Amino acid sequence: MAKVLIKRLPHAEGLDLPSYQTEDSAGADLRAAIDNDIVLIPGAKAMIPTGLSIALPKGTEGQVRPRSGLASKFGITVINAPGTVDADYRGEMKVSLINLGTEDFTVERGMRIAQLVVAPYIRADFEETADELPETVRGTGGFGSTGV
Ligand SMILES: O=c1ccn([C@H]2C[C@H](O)[C@@H](COP(=O)(O)OP(=O)(O)OP(=O)(O)O)O2)c(=O)[nH]1
Ligand SMILES: [Mg+2]
């Protein structure tokens, strides 16, 4: 368990903090901190505020991922999935939703719209080389090179 400090902005007053729904859930659900309903017509997108700013531990990122129920039932997903919340970001966390379904979808205040996975990452020290890259069996094969 990593301690993550959260700052609640005024428009998140009364809403639950991100919460894990079961003991071993990887994602903590994020809630919509909106005053009025937002109707997403098919194809429409909207940036939904969470009303929260967070300070993730150094060396971790927040991955903003879709909820599979909203995606499979209604076609509601996160446009930039997985969104990246940097450990040094102190602005409001937001969720970019899009309606890929065929019906209008109404986002209501407090609705659990996406989930946040806190994950470790490593940073690369990118170094250009004039030599060949280390050889591998795969080589340049990709994009279906191993068949379906
Ligand atoms: O789903 C998301 C994705 C990003 N962010 C915030 C936190 C993140 O640290 C910041 C920047 O995100 P990103 O690097 O993905 O966007 P960018 O377009 O590269 O913006 P920037 O130039 O600010 O890095 O925006 C969110 O609140 N939700
Ligand atoms: Mg960026």
PDB file of C-alpha atoms and ligand atoms in Angstrom:
ATOM      1  CA  MET A   1       0.000   0.000   0.000  1.00  0.00           C
ATOM      2  CA  ALA A   2       1.372   3.378  -0.968  1.00  0.00           C
ATOM      3  CA  LYS A   3       0.184   6.536   0.739  1.00  0.00           C
ATOM      4  CA  VAL A   4      -1.278   8.942  -1.800  1.00  0.00           C
ATOM      5  CA  LEU A   5      -2.206  12.426  -0.670  1.00  0.00           C
ATOM      6  CA  ILE A   6      -5.370  13.830  -2.188  1.00  0.00           C
ATOM      7  CA  LYS A   7      -6.610  17.384  -2.296  1.00  0.00           C
ATOM      8  CA  ARG A   8     -10.364  17.735  -2.655  1.00  0.00           C
ATOM      9  CA  LEU A   9     -11.477  20.704  -4.732  1.00  0.00           C
ATOM     10  CA  PRO A  10     -14.716  22.495  -3.817  1.00  0.00           C
ATOM     11  CA  HIS A  11     -16.752  20.839  -6.570  1.00  0.00           C
ATOM     12  CA  ALA A  12     -15.941  17.377  -5.154  1.00  0.00           C
ATOM     13  CA  GLU A  13     -17.519  18.211  -1.832  1.00  0.00           C
ATOM     14  CA  GLY A  14     -19.547  15.271  -0.578  1.00  0.00           C
ATOM     15  CA  LEU A  15     -18.181  12.761  -3.090  1.00  0.00           C
ATOM     16  CA  ASP A  16     -16.347   9.601  -2.086  1.00  0.00           C
ATOM     17  CA  LEU A  17     -12.611   9.503  -2.661  1.00  0.00           C
ATOM     18  CA  PRO A  18     -11.282   7.000  -5.236  1.00  0.00           C
ATOM     19  CA  SER A  19     -12.126   3.598  -3.836  1.00  0.00           C
ATOM     20  CA  TYR A  20     -11.304  -0.037  -4.463  1.00  0.00           C
ATOM     21  CA  GLN A  21     -14.519  -2.008  -4.781  1.00  0.00           C
ATOM     22  CA  THR A  22     -13.083  -5.385  -3.752  1.00  0.00           C
ATOM     23  CA  GLU A  23     -10.143  -6.518  -1.684  1.00  0.00           C
ATOM     24  CA  ASP A  24      -7.784  -7.088  -4.608  1.00  0.00           C
ATOM     25  CA  SER A  25      -9.081  -4.646  -7.190  1.00  0.00           C
ATOM     26  CA  ALA A  26      -6.169  -3.044  -9.019  1.00  0.00           C
ATOM     27  CA  GLY A  27      -8.132   0.058  -9.932  1.00  0.00           C
ATOM     28  CA  ALA A  28      -9.747   2.573  -7.615  1.00  0.00           C
ATOM     29  CA  ASP A  29     -12.893   4.009  -9.156  1.00  0.00           C
ATOM     30  CA  LEU A  30     -12.945   7.708  -9.967  1.00  0.00           C
ATOM     31  CA  ARG A  31     -16.115   9.730  -9.620  1.00  0.00           C
ATOM     32  CA  ALA A  32     -17.559  12.483 -11.745  1.00  0.00           C
ATOM     33  CA  ALA A  33     -17.419  15.804  -9.904  1.00  0.00           C
ATOM     34  CA  ILE A  34     -20.024  17.547 -12.011  1.00  0.00           C
ATOM     35  CA  ASP A  35     -22.914  19.718 -10.872  1.00  0.00           C
ATOM     36  CA  ASN A  36     -25.168  19.002 -13.814  1.00  0.00           C
ATOM     37  CA  ASP A  37     -25.665  15.883 -15.861  1.00  0.00           C
ATOM     38  CA  ILE A  38     -23.581  15.606 -19.004  1.00  0.00           C
ATOM     39  CA  VAL A  39     -25.248  13.840 -21.912  1.00  0.00           C
ATOM     40  CA  LEU A  40     -22.852  12.157 -24.299  1.00  0.00           C
ATOM     41  CA  ILE A  41     -24.559  11.574 -27.598  1.00  0.00           C
ATOM     42  CA  PRO A  42     -23.027   8.817 -29.759  1.00  0.00           C
ATOM     43  CA  GLY A  43     -19.573   9.918 -30.864  1.00  0.00           C
ATOM     44  CA  ALA A  44     -19.375  12.766 -28.341  1.00  0.00           C
ATOM     45  CA  LYS A  45     -16.531  13.231 -25.915  1.00  0.00           C
ATOM     46  CA  ALA A  46     -16.187  15.210 -22.716  1.00  0.00           C
ATOM     47  CA  MET A  47     -13.510  15.942 -20.184  1.00  0.00           C
ATOM     48  CA  ILE A  48     -15.028  14.960 -16.871  1.00  0.00           C
ATOM     49  CA  PRO A  49     -13.523  16.557 -13.743  1.00  0.00           C
ATOM     50  CA  THR A  50     -12.842  14.392 -10.714  1.00  0.00           C
ATOM     51  CA  GLY A  51     -12.531  17.338  -8.349  1.00  0.00           C
ATOM     52  CA  LEU A  52      -9.313  15.842  -7.005  1.00  0.00           C
ATOM     53  CA  SER A  53      -5.616  16.645  -7.192  1.00  0.00           C
ATOM     54  CA  ILE A  54      -3.170  14.024  -6.049  1.00  0.00           C
ATOM     55  CA  ALA A  55       0.484  13.618  -5.157  1.00  0.00           C
ATOM     56  CA  LEU A  56       1.575  10.187  -6.343  1.00  0.00           C
ATOM     57  CA  PRO A  57       4.772   8.735  -4.891  1.00  0.00           C
ATOM     58  CA  LYS A  58       7.903   9.390  -6.959  1.00  0.00           C
ATOM     59  CA  GLY A  59       8.467   6.480  -9.333  1.00  0.00           C
ATOM     60  CA  THR A  60       4.765   5.784  -9.771  1.00  0.00           C
ATOM     61  CA  GLU A  61       2.171   6.943 -12.274  1.00  0.00           C
ATOM     62  CA  GLY A  62      -1.583   6.934 -12.251  1.00  0.00           C
ATOM     63  CA  GLN A  63      -3.166   5.048 -15.140  1.00  0.00           C
ATOM     64  CA  VAL A  64      -6.672   6.243 -15.948  1.00  0.00           C
ATOM     65  CA  ARG A  65      -8.459   3.287 -17.437  1.00  0.00           C
ATOM     66  CA  PRO A  66     -11.981   2.604 -18.668  1.00  0.00           C
ATOM     67  CA  ARG A  67     -14.422   0.556 -16.620  1.00  0.00           C
ATOM     68  CA  SER A  68     -15.250  -2.572 -18.570  1.00  0.00           C
ATOM     69  CA  GLY A  69     -18.920  -2.482 -17.588  1.00  0.00           C
ATOM     70  CA  LEU A  70     -19.455   0.997 -19.006  1.00  0.00           C
ATOM     71  CA  ALA A  71     -17.470   0.031 -22.095  1.00  0.00           C
ATOM     72  CA  SER A  72     -19.205  -3.255 -22.831  1.00  0.00           C
ATOM     73  CA  LYS A  73     -22.743  -2.127 -21.950  1.00  0.00           C
ATOM     74  CA  PHE A  74     -22.725   1.412 -23.290  1.00  0.00           C
ATOM     75  CA  GLY A  75     -19.549   1.923 -25.356  1.00  0.00           C
ATOM     76  CA  ILE A  76     -18.275   4.468 -22.839  1.00  0.00           C
ATOM     77  CA  THR A  77     -14.501   4.493 -22.740  1.00  0.00           C
ATOM     78  CA  VAL A  78     -11.495   6.681 -21.980  1.00  0.00           C
ATOM     79  CA  ILE A  79     -10.244   8.285 -25.189  1.00  0.00           C
ATOM     80  CA  ASN A  80      -6.594   8.344 -24.173  1.00  0.00           C
ATOM     81  CA  ALA A  81      -6.657   5.053 -22.294  1.00  0.00           C
ATOM     82  CA  PRO A  82      -4.617   4.445 -20.368  1.00  0.00           C
ATOM     83  CA  GLY A  83      -4.334   8.088 -19.379  1.00  0.00           C
ATOM     84  CA  THR A  84      -1.154   9.000 -17.585  1.00  0.00           C
ATOM     85  CA  VAL A  85      -1.162  11.009 -14.366  1.00  0.00           C
ATOM     86  CA  ASP A  86       2.401  12.027 -13.622  1.00  0.00           C
ATOM     87  CA  ALA A  87       3.763  11.946 -10.097  1.00  0.00           C
ATOM     88  CA  ASP A  88       4.625  15.632 -10.346  1.00  0.00           C
ATOM     89  CA  TYR A  89       1.172  16.716 -11.595  1.00  0.00           C
ATOM     90  CA  ARG A  90      -0.714  18.829  -9.106  1.00  0.00           C
ATOM     91  CA  GLY A  91      -3.607  19.918 -11.286  1.00  0.00           C
ATOM     92  CA  GLU A  92      -7.052  18.385 -11.205  1.00  0.00           C
ATOM     93  CA  MET A  93      -7.314  14.809 -12.401  1.00  0.00           C
ATOM     94  CA  LYS A  94      -9.667  14.602 -15.342  1.00  0.00           C
ATOM     95  CA  VAL A  95     -11.141  11.777 -17.359  1.00  0.00           C
ATOM     96  CA  SER A  96     -11.646  12.103 -21.110  1.00  0.00           C
ATOM     97  CA  LEU A  97     -14.674  10.007 -21.929  1.00  0.00           C
ATOM     98  CA  ILE A  98     -16.095   9.182 -25.324  1.00  0.00           C
ATOM     99  CA  ASN A  99     -19.329   7.506 -26.251  1.00  0.00           C
ATOM    100  CA  LEU A 100     -18.594   4.822 -28.835  1.00  0.00           C
ATOM    101  CA  GLY A 101     -22.045   3.355 -28.345  1.00  0.00           C
ATOM    102  CA  THR A 102     -25.233   3.899 -30.300  1.00  0.00           C
ATOM    103  CA  GLU A 103     -27.339   5.472 -27.519  1.00  0.00           C
ATOM    104  CA  ASP A 104     -27.070   8.686 -25.512  1.00  0.00           C
ATOM    105  CA  PHE A 105     -25.270   8.184 -22.208  1.00  0.00           C
ATOM    106  CA  THR A 106     -25.832  10.434 -19.212  1.00  0.00           C
ATOM    107  CA  VAL A 107     -22.977  11.072 -16.806  1.00  0.00           C
ATOM    108  CA  GLU A 108     -24.323  11.956 -13.366  1.00  0.00           C
ATOM    109  CA  ARG A 109     -22.615  13.498 -10.370  1.00  0.00           C
ATOM    110  CA  GLY A 110     -20.771  10.862  -8.345  1.00  0.00           C
ATOM    111  CA  MET A 111     -20.937   8.255 -11.112  1.00  0.00           C
ATOM    112  CA  ARG A 112     -17.914   5.946 -11.177  1.00  0.00           C
ATOM    113  CA  ILE A 113     -16.649   6.770 -14.645  1.00  0.00           C
ATOM    114  CA  ALA A 114     -13.150   5.268 -14.773  1.00  0.00           C
ATOM    115  CA  GLN A 115     -10.543   3.632 -12.587  1.00  0.00           C
ATOM    116  CA  LEU A 116      -7.125   4.718 -11.443  1.00  0.00           C
ATOM    117  CA  VAL A 117      -4.315   2.182 -11.253  1.00  0.00           C
ATOM    118  CA  VAL A 118      -1.200   3.339  -9.425  1.00  0.00           C
ATOM    119  CA  ALA A 119       1.767   1.625 -11.015  1.00  0.00           C
ATOM    120  CA  PRO A 120       5.554   1.816 -10.844  1.00  0.00           C
ATOM    121  CA  TYR A 121       7.528   2.791 -13.918  1.00  0.00           C
ATOM    122  CA  ILE A 122      11.160   3.016 -14.885  1.00  0.00           C
ATOM    123  CA  ARG A 123      12.714   5.917 -16.718  1.00  0.00           C
ATOM    124  CA  ALA A 124      14.996   5.320 -19.666  1.00  0.00           C
ATOM    125  CA  ASP A 125      18.352   6.896 -20.274  1.00  0.00           C
ATOM    126  CA  PHE A 126      18.065   7.170 -24.063  1.00  0.00           C
ATOM    127  CA  GLU A 127      21.423   6.841 -25.735  1.00  0.00           C
ATOM    128  CA  GLU A 128      22.035   6.966 -29.471  1.00  0.00           C
ATOM    129  CA  THR A 129      24.459   4.415 -30.881  1.00  0.00           C
ATOM    130  CA  ALA A 130      26.280   4.190 -34.214  1.00  0.00           C
ATOM    131  CA  ASP A 131      26.626   0.416 -33.736  1.00  0.00           C
ATOM    132  CA  GLU A 132      24.074  -2.252 -34.634  1.00  0.00           C
ATOM    133  CA  LEU A 133      21.472  -2.995 -31.969  1.00  0.00           C
ATOM    134  CA  PRO A 134      21.850  -6.341 -30.164  1.00  0.00           C
ATOM    135  CA  GLU A 135      20.629  -9.174 -32.396  1.00  0.00           C
ATOM    136  CA  THR A 136      17.416 -11.028 -31.583  1.00  0.00           C
ATOM    137  CA  VAL A 137      15.447 -13.917 -33.070  1.00  0.00           C
ATOM    138  CA  ARG A 138      12.505 -11.587 -33.777  1.00  0.00           C
ATOM    139  CA  GLY A 139      14.641  -9.076 -35.538  1.00  0.00           C
ATOM    140  CA  THR A 140      12.504  -6.617 -37.484  1.00  0.00           C
ATOM    141  CA  GLY A 141       9.432  -8.871 -37.547  1.00  0.00           C
ATOM    142  CA  GLY A 142       6.316  -7.332 -36.051  1.00  0.00           C
ATOM    143  CA  PHE A 143       2.766  -6.340 -36.786  1.00  0.00           C
ATOM    144  CA  GLY A 144       1.518  -9.901 -37.167  1.00  0.00           C
ATOM    145  CA  SER A 145       4.790 -11.512 -38.251  1.00  0.00           C
ATOM    146  CA  THR A 146       4.099 -14.539 -36.037  1.00  0.00           C
ATOM    147  CA  GLY A 147       0.692 -15.154 -37.605  1.00  0.00           C
ATOM    148  CA  VAL A 148      -2.789 -14.810 -36.194  1.00  0.00           C
TER     149      VAL A 148
HETATM  150  O1  LIG B   1      -6.326  10.987 -18.354  1.00  0.00           O
HETATM  151  C1  LIG B   1      -5.590  11.893 -17.940  1.00  0.00           C
HETATM  152  C2  LIG B   1      -4.347  12.155 -18.526  1.00  0.00           C
HETATM  153  C3  LIG B   1      -3.595  13.205 -18.027  1.00  0.00           C
HETATM  154  N1  LIG B   1      -4.037  13.950 -16.976  1.00  0.00           N
HETATM  155  C4  LIG B   1      -3.197  15.015 -16.422  1.00  0.00           C
HETATM  156  C5  LIG B   1      -2.152  14.426 -15.499  1.00  0.00           C
HETATM  157  C6  LIG B   1      -0.916  14.383 -16.336  1.00  0.00           C
HETATM  158  O2  LIG B   1       0.238  14.430 -15.532  1.00  0.00           O
HETATM  159  C7  LIG B   1      -1.105  15.581 -17.222  1.00  0.00           C
HETATM  160  C8  LIG B   1      -0.399  15.522 -18.526  1.00  0.00           C
HETATM  161  O3  LIG B   1      -0.818  14.352 -19.210  1.00  0.00           O
HETATM  162  P1  LIG B   1      -0.094  13.900 -20.552  1.00  0.00           P
HETATM  163  O4  LIG B   1       1.375  13.951 -20.405  1.00  0.00           O
HETATM  164  O5  LIG B   1      -0.721  12.610 -20.942  1.00  0.00           O
HETATM  165  O6  LIG B   1      -0.633  14.990 -21.563  1.00  0.00           O
HETATM  166  P2  LIG B   1       0.161  15.962 -22.552  1.00  0.00           P
HETATM  167  O7  LIG B   1      -0.758  16.256 -23.657  1.00  0.00           O
HETATM  168  O8  LIG B   1       1.525  15.394 -22.889  1.00  0.00           O
HETATM  169  O9  LIG B   1       0.287  17.254 -21.636  1.00  0.00           O
HETATM  170  P3  LIG B   1       1.597  17.895 -20.984  1.00  0.00           P
HETATM  171  O10 LIG B   1       2.242  18.653 -22.082  1.00  0.00           O
HETATM  172  O11 LIG B   1       1.062  18.775 -19.899  1.00  0.00           O
HETATM  173  O12 LIG B   1       2.455  16.783 -20.441  1.00  0.00           O
HETATM  174  O13 LIG B   1      -2.509  15.674 -17.448  1.00  0.00           O
HETATM  175  C9  LIG B   1      -5.255  13.674 -16.381  1.00  0.00           C
HETATM  176  O14 LIG B   1      -5.680  14.326 -15.434  1.00  0.00           O
HETATM  177  N2  LIG B   1      -6.008  12.658 -16.899  1.00  0.00           N
HETATM  178 MG    MG B   2       2.986  14.950 -21.412  1.00  0.00          MG
END
